[in-house]
Tab-separated table of C-alpha atoms in Angstrom:
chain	number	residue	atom	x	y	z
G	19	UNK	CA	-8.467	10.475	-32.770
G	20	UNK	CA	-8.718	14.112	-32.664
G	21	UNK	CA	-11.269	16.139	-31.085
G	22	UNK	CA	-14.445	17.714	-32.880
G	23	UNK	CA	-14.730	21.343	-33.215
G	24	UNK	CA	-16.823	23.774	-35.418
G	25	UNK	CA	-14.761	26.189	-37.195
G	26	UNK	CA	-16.913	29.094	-38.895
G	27	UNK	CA	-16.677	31.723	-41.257
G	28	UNK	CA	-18.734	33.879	-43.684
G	29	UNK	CA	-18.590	35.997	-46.777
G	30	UNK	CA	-20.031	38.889	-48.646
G	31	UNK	CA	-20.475	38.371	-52.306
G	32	UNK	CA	-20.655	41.234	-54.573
G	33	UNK	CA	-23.876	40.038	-56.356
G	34	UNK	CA	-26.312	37.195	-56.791
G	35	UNK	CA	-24.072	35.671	-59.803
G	36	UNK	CA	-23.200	32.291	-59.870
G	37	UNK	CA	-19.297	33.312	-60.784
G	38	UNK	CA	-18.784	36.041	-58.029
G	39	UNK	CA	-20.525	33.354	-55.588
G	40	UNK	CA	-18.446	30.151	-56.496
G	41	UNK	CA	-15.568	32.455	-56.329
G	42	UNK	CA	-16.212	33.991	-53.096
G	43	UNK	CA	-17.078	30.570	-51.476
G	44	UNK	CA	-13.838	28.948	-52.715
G	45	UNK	CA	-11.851	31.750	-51.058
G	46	UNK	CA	-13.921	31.356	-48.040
G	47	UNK	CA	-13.891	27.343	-47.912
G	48	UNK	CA	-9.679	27.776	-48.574
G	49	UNK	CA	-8.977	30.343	-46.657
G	50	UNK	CA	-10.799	28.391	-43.082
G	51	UNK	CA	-8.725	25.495	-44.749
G	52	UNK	CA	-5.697	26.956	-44.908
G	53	UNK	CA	-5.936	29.324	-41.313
G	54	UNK	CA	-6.595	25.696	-39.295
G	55	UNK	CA	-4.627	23.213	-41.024
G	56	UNK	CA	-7.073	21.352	-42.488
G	57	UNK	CA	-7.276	18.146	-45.475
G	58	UNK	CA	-10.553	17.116	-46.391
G	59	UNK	CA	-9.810	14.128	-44.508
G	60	UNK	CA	-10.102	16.302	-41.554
G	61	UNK	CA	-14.058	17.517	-42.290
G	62	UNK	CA	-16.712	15.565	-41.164
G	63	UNK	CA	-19.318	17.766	-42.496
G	64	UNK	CA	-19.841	21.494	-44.327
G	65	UNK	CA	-23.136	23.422	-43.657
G	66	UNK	CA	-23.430	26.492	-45.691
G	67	UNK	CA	-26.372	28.918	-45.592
G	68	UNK	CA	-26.881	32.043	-48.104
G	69	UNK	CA	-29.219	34.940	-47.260
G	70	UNK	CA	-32.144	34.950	-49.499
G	71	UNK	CA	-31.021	37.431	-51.788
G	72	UNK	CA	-28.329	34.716	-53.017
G	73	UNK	CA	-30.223	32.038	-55.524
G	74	UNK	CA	-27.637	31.578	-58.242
G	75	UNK	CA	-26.261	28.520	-57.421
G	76	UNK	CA	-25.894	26.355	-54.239
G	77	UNK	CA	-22.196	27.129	-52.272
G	78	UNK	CA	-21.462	23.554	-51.989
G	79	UNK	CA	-20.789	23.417	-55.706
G	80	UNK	CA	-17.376	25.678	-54.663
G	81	UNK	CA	-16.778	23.734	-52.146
G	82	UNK	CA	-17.028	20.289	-54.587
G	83	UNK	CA	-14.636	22.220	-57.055
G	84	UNK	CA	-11.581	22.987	-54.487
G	85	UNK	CA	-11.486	19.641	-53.262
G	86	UNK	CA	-14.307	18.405	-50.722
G	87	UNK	CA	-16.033	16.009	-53.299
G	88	UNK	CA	-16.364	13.523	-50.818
G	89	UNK	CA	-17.246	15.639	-47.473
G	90	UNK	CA	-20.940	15.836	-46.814
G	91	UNK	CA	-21.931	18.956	-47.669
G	92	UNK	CA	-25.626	20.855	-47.312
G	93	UNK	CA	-26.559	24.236	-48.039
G	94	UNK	CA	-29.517	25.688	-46.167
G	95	UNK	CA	-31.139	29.893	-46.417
G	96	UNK	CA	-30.737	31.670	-43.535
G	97	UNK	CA	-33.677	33.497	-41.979
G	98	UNK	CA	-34.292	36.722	-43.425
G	99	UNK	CA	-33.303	38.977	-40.691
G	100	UNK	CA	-34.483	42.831	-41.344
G	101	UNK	CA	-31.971	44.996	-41.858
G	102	UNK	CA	-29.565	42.045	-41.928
G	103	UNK	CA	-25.975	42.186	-43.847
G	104	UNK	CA	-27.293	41.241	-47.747
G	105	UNK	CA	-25.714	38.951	-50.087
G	106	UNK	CA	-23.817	36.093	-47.161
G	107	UNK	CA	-22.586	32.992	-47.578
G	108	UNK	CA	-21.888	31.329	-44.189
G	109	UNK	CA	-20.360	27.912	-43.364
G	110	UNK	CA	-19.881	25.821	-39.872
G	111	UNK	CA	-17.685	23.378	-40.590
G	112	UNK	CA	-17.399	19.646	-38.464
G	113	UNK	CA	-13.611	19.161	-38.542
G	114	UNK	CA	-11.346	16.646	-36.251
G	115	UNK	CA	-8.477	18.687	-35.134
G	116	UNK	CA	-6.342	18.639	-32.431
G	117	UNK	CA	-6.245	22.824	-31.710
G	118	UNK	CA	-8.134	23.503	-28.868
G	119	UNK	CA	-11.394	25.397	-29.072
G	120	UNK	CA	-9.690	28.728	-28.379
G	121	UNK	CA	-7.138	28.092	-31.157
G	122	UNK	CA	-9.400	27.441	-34.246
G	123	UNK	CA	-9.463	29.907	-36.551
G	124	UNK	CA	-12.764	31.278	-37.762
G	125	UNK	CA	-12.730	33.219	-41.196
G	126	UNK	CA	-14.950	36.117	-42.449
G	127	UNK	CA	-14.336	38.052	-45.531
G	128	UNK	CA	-14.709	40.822	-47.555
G	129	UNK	CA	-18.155	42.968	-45.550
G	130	UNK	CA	-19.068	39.808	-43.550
G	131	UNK	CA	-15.694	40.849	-41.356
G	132	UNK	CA	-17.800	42.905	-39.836
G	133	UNK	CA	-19.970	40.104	-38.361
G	134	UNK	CA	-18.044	38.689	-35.713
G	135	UNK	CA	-15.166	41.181	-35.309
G	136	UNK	CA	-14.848	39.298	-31.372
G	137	UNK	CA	-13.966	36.092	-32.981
G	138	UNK	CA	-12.987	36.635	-37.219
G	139	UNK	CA	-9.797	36.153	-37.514
């Protein structure tokens, strides 16, 4: 069996609407999908947190709708920081993979790039 690592990742959405958010957290789930080499068989779990500023829909209803129907998924707010980045949608991901800790790939997006710039990929 493979090791367990977190894989993370983030992304701005361009407004609190359900569309832009459903779309940006598909490209988000996908895209740390694709980057580690990932099946859904591979996730043991997806957290996903929104600022508070994001209340149009939950991001694990993306997340359903690309694929992960069956991967426990919760969504949680994040704290509201002041003066924190608005409008983020942030996952950690549970995954068994067999990359080392130093190779998984951790994805931010669109303004949340500018995040973690020492680890986005």
């Amino acid at each position: 069996m493979s090791p367990l690592r977190a894989v993370r990742g983030a992304v701005q959405v361009d407004a609190d609407e359900r569309e832009l958010l459903l779309e940006a957290t598909a490209k988000l789930v996908t895209g740390v999908m694709r980057a580690n080499e990932l099946t859904a068989e591979d996730l043991v779990q997806v957290m996903f947190t929104a600022t508070p500023d994001l209340t149009c829909e939950f991001p694990a209803v993306a997340a359903r709708a690309v694929g992960l129907g069956a991967v426990p998924l919760m969504c949680a707010v994040e704290i509201a920081v002041p003066g924190s980045m608005p409008r983020v949608v942030r996952l950690m991901a549970l995954a068994q993979t067999p990359r080392r800790r130093e190779e998984v790939q951790h994805v931010y997006l669109r303004g949340a790039a500018a995040l973690r710039r020492d680890i986005a990929q």
